[in-house]
mmCIF file of C-alpha atoms in Angstrom:
data_model
loop_
_atom_site.group_PDB
_atom_site.id
_atom_site.type_symbol
_atom_site.label_atom_id
_atom_site.label_comp_id
_atom_site.label_asym_id
_atom_site.label_seq_id
_atom_site.Cartn_x
_atom_site.Cartn_y
_atom_site.Cartn_z
ATOM 1 C CA MET A 141 0.093 0.340 0.289
ATOM 2 C CA ARG A 142 1.776 3.142 -0.894
ATOM 3 C CA VAL A 143 1.147 6.156 1.718
ATOM 4 C CA SER A 144 -0.455 9.152 0.241
ATOM 5 C CA GLY A 145 2.307 11.949 -0.903
ATOM 6 C CA SER A 146 5.994 11.082 -1.414
ATOM 7 C CA LEU A 147 7.305 10.525 2.231
ATOM 8 C CA LEU A 148 10.881 11.604 0.015
ATOM 9 C CA ALA A 149 9.731 14.785 -1.193
ATOM 10 C CA ARG A 150 7.654 15.472 1.728
ATOM 11 C CA TYR A 151 11.097 15.590 3.236
ATOM 12 C CA LEU A 152 12.923 18.015 1.206
ATOM 13 C CA LEU A 153 10.469 20.320 1.775
ATOM 14 C CA ILE A 154 10.592 20.574 5.041
ATOM 15 C CA GLY A 155 13.425 18.456 6.310
ATOM 16 C CA GLY A 156 16.521 21.143 6.247
ATOM 17 C CA ALA A 157 13.626 23.276 9.024
ATOM 18 C CA ALA A 158 14.529 20.371 11.551
ATOM 19 C CA ALA A 159 19.182 20.695 11.626
ATOM 20 C CA ALA A 160 21.076 23.616 11.613
ATOM 21 C CA PHE A 161 24.062 22.403 9.312
ATOM 22 C CA LEU A 162 24.891 23.458 5.874
ATOM 23 C CA GLY A 163 26.507 20.894 3.226
ATOM 24 C CA CYS A 164 26.747 17.645 1.569
ATOM 25 C CA ALA A 165 25.285 14.203 3.503
ATOM 26 C CA THR A 166 23.671 10.679 2.980
ATOM 27 C CA THR A 167 22.122 8.467 4.591
ATOM 28 C CA GLU A 168 24.806 6.263 5.023
ATOM 29 C CA GLY A 169 24.966 6.654 8.710
ATOM 30 C CA LEU A 170 22.240 4.729 8.960
ATOM 31 C CA PRO A 171 22.884 1.219 10.131
ATOM 32 C CA VAL A 172 22.875 -0.993 6.725
ATOM 33 C CA GLU A 173 19.773 -3.252 8.281
ATOM 34 C CA ASP A 174 17.962 0.023 7.884
ATOM 35 C CA ARG A 175 18.780 0.566 4.062
ATOM 36 C CA ARG A 176 18.826 -3.286 2.907
ATOM 37 C CA ARG A 177 15.474 -5.382 2.231
ATOM 38 C CA THR A 178 15.368 -9.254 0.958
ATOM 39 C CA PHE A 179 13.197 -9.871 -0.794
ATOM 40 C CA ASP A 180 11.092 -12.973 -2.485
ATOM 41 C CA ALA A 181 11.730 -12.965 -6.352
ATOM 42 C CA ALA A 182 14.396 -12.587 -9.012
ATOM 43 C CA GLU A 183 17.353 -10.565 -9.123
ATOM 44 C CA ASP A 184 16.348 -8.680 -12.430
ATOM 45 C CA SER A 185 11.934 -8.447 -11.122
ATOM 46 C CA VAL A 186 13.619 -6.700 -7.685
ATOM 47 C CA VAL A 187 16.071 -4.106 -10.349
ATOM 48 C CA SER A 188 12.885 -3.892 -12.805
ATOM 49 C CA ALA A 189 11.055 -3.116 -10.006
ATOM 50 C CA VAL A 190 13.407 -0.271 -8.427
ATOM 51 C CA VAL A 191 13.609 1.615 -11.573
ATOM 52 C CA SER A 192 9.782 1.878 -11.868
ATOM 53 C CA VAL A 193 9.480 3.363 -8.129
ATOM 54 C CA LEU A 194 12.210 5.573 -8.829
ATOM 55 C CA THR A 195 10.752 6.736 -12.407
ATOM 56 C CA GLU A 196 7.492 7.448 -10.431
ATOM 57 C CA GLU A 197 9.080 9.221 -7.671
ATOM 58 C CA GLY A 198 10.932 11.260 -10.168
ATOM 59 C CA TYR A 199 14.304 9.914 -10.790
ATOM 60 C CA ARG A 200 15.982 9.859 -14.104
ATOM 61 C CA ILE A 201 18.047 6.780 -14.142
ATOM 62 C CA ASP A 202 21.448 7.582 -14.592
ATOM 63 C CA GLU A 203 23.371 3.782 -14.638
ATOM 64 C CA LEU A 204 21.488 0.431 -14.838
ATOM 65 C CA ASP A 205 23.480 -2.440 -14.913
ATOM 66 C CA ARG A 206 21.498 -5.751 -14.881
ATOM 67 C CA GLN A 207 24.233 -7.997 -14.178
ATOM 68 C CA SER A 208 26.068 -6.607 -11.487
ATOM 69 C CA GLY A 209 22.285 -5.151 -9.667
ATOM 70 C CA LEU A 210 23.737 -1.244 -10.058
ATOM 71 C CA ILE A 211 21.142 1.683 -9.810
ATOM 72 C CA ILE A 212 22.460 4.936 -9.862
ATOM 73 C CA THR A 213 20.048 7.923 -10.427
ATOM 74 C CA ASP A 214 20.507 11.102 -11.347
ATOM 75 C CA THR A 215 20.453 14.538 -8.660
ATOM 76 C CA ARG A 216 16.497 15.515 -8.758
ATOM 77 C CA LYS A 217 16.497 18.920 -7.719
ATOM 78 C CA THR A 218 13.718 20.544 -5.714
ATOM 79 C CA PHE A 219 13.482 24.116 -4.032
ATOM 80 C CA GLY A 220 11.460 25.085 -0.590
ATOM 81 C CA TYR A 221 11.923 28.676 0.771
ATOM 82 C CA LEU A 222 12.944 27.354 4.273
ATOM 83 C CA SER A 223 15.799 24.657 2.722
ATOM 84 C CA GLY A 224 16.690 26.190 -0.411
ATOM 85 C CA LEU A 225 18.206 24.025 -3.086
ATOM 86 C CA ASP A 226 18.023 20.314 -2.806
ATOM 87 C CA ARG A 227 19.424 17.875 -4.863
ATOM 88 C CA THR A 228 19.325 13.950 -3.973
ATOM 89 C CA SER A 229 19.963 11.363 -5.677
ATOM 90 C CA VAL A 230 19.772 7.614 -4.883
ATOM 91 C CA THR A 231 22.022 4.604 -5.355
ATOM 92 C CA GLY A 232 20.423 1.343 -5.485
ATOM 93 C CA ARG A 233 22.662 -2.473 -5.378
ATOM 94 C CA VAL A 234 20.695 -5.216 -6.113
ATOM 95 C CA GLN A 235 21.874 -8.941 -5.424
ATOM 96 C CA GLY A 236 20.867 -12.467 -6.170
ATOM 97 C CA THR A 237 20.801 -14.283 -2.203
ATOM 98 C CA GLY A 238 20.397 -17.928 -4.233
ATOM 99 C CA GLY A 239 17.299 -19.079 -4.280
ATOM 100 C CA GLN A 240 15.466 -20.924 -0.818
ATOM 101 C CA SER A 241 12.926 -23.696 -0.910
ATOM 102 C CA ASN A 242 10.282 -21.294 -2.086
ATOM 103 C CA GLY A 243 11.953 -20.125 -5.098
ATOM 104 C CA PRO A 244 14.617 -17.339 -5.894
ATOM 105 C CA THR A 245 15.243 -14.108 -3.527
ATOM 106 C CA ALA A 246 17.529 -11.328 -4.205
ATOM 107 C CA GLN A 247 18.704 -7.896 -1.775
ATOM 108 C CA LEU A 248 18.557 -4.423 -2.403
ATOM 109 C CA THR A 249 20.629 -2.065 -0.773
ATOM 110 C CA LEU A 250 19.690 1.759 -1.311
ATOM 111 C CA THR A 251 21.364 4.599 -0.259
ATOM 112 C CA ILE A 252 20.204 8.439 -0.488
ATOM 113 C CA SER A 253 22.426 11.254 -0.627
ATOM 114 C CA THR A 254 21.066 14.791 0.011
ATOM 115 C CA GLU A 255 23.291 18.195 -0.944
ATOM 116 C CA GLN A 256 20.836 21.680 0.370
ATOM 117 C CA GLU A 257 22.005 25.020 -0.343
ATOM 118 C CA GLY A 258 20.866 28.570 0.520
ATOM 119 C CA GLY A 259 17.246 28.818 2.276
ATOM 120 C CA ILE A 260 16.466 30.456 5.431
ATOM 121 C CA MET A 261 16.935 27.258 7.420
ATOM 122 C CA PRO A 262 19.594 25.237 5.289
ATOM 123 C CA GLY A 263 19.836 21.594 6.957
ATOM 124 C CA SER A 264 22.500 18.584 5.660
ATOM 125 C CA ARG A 265 20.968 15.064 6.100
ATOM 126 C CA MET A 266 17.830 13.159 6.761
ATOM 127 C CA ARG A 267 18.120 11.742 10.367
ATOM 128 C CA GLY A 268 16.829 8.731 12.457
ATOM 129 C CA SER A 269 13.419 7.964 12.037
ATOM 130 C CA GLU A 270 12.584 10.547 9.129
ATOM 131 C CA ALA A 271 15.482 8.485 6.832
ATOM 132 C CA ARG A 272 13.988 5.180 8.719
ATOM 133 C CA GLU A 273 10.629 6.408 7.431
ATOM 134 C CA VAL A 274 11.555 7.196 3.533
ATOM 135 C CA TYR A 275 13.293 3.979 3.154
ATOM 136 C CA ASP A 276 10.518 2.106 4.450
ATOM 137 C CA GLU A 277 7.844 4.090 1.628
ATOM 138 C CA LEU A 278 10.371 3.116 -1.068
ATOM 139 C CA PHE A 279 11.074 -0.774 0.113
ATOM 140 C CA GLN A 280 6.539 -0.769 0.675
ATOM 141 C CA SER A 281 6.424 0.436 -2.715
ATOM 142 C CA ILE A 282 8.940 -1.990 -4.015
ATOM 143 C CA GLU A 283 7.511 -4.688 -2.515
ATOM 144 C CA ALA A 284 4.267 -3.366 -4.205
ATOM 145 C CA LYS A 285 5.411 -3.888 -7.552
ATOM 146 C CA LEU A 286 6.359 -7.770 -7.243
ATOM 147 C CA ASP A 287 3.054 -8.696 -5.784
#
């Protein structure tokens, strides 16, 4: 089930007001367990679902290597009065995990990178539960594409 409105877009509009730092950051600081999910689907199906969801979220795919499972988006730019100019990109890696008795499985690791500049209250990163919610929404959307 998809949450109405994009949580990532909502973060870009109000997230900058939550932090007081200027610069570039990624959500790599989150434990990898929060940025990784295993799906009960073949690797190629997961890659296709990720590409579909990211495209729906407004990203253009800059690099796609189905053999290695690498997916890199362009940098999406948005502007908010409080947060200024936001540049966000997503990198994903899909790896087969060797099928279980129930069928194939694939593991996806995502990294969201954000840079902000300007605005009256610029911020530099999604933090804690805010970032986890964004990842969870993306994973739920991908899972829905696989059903």
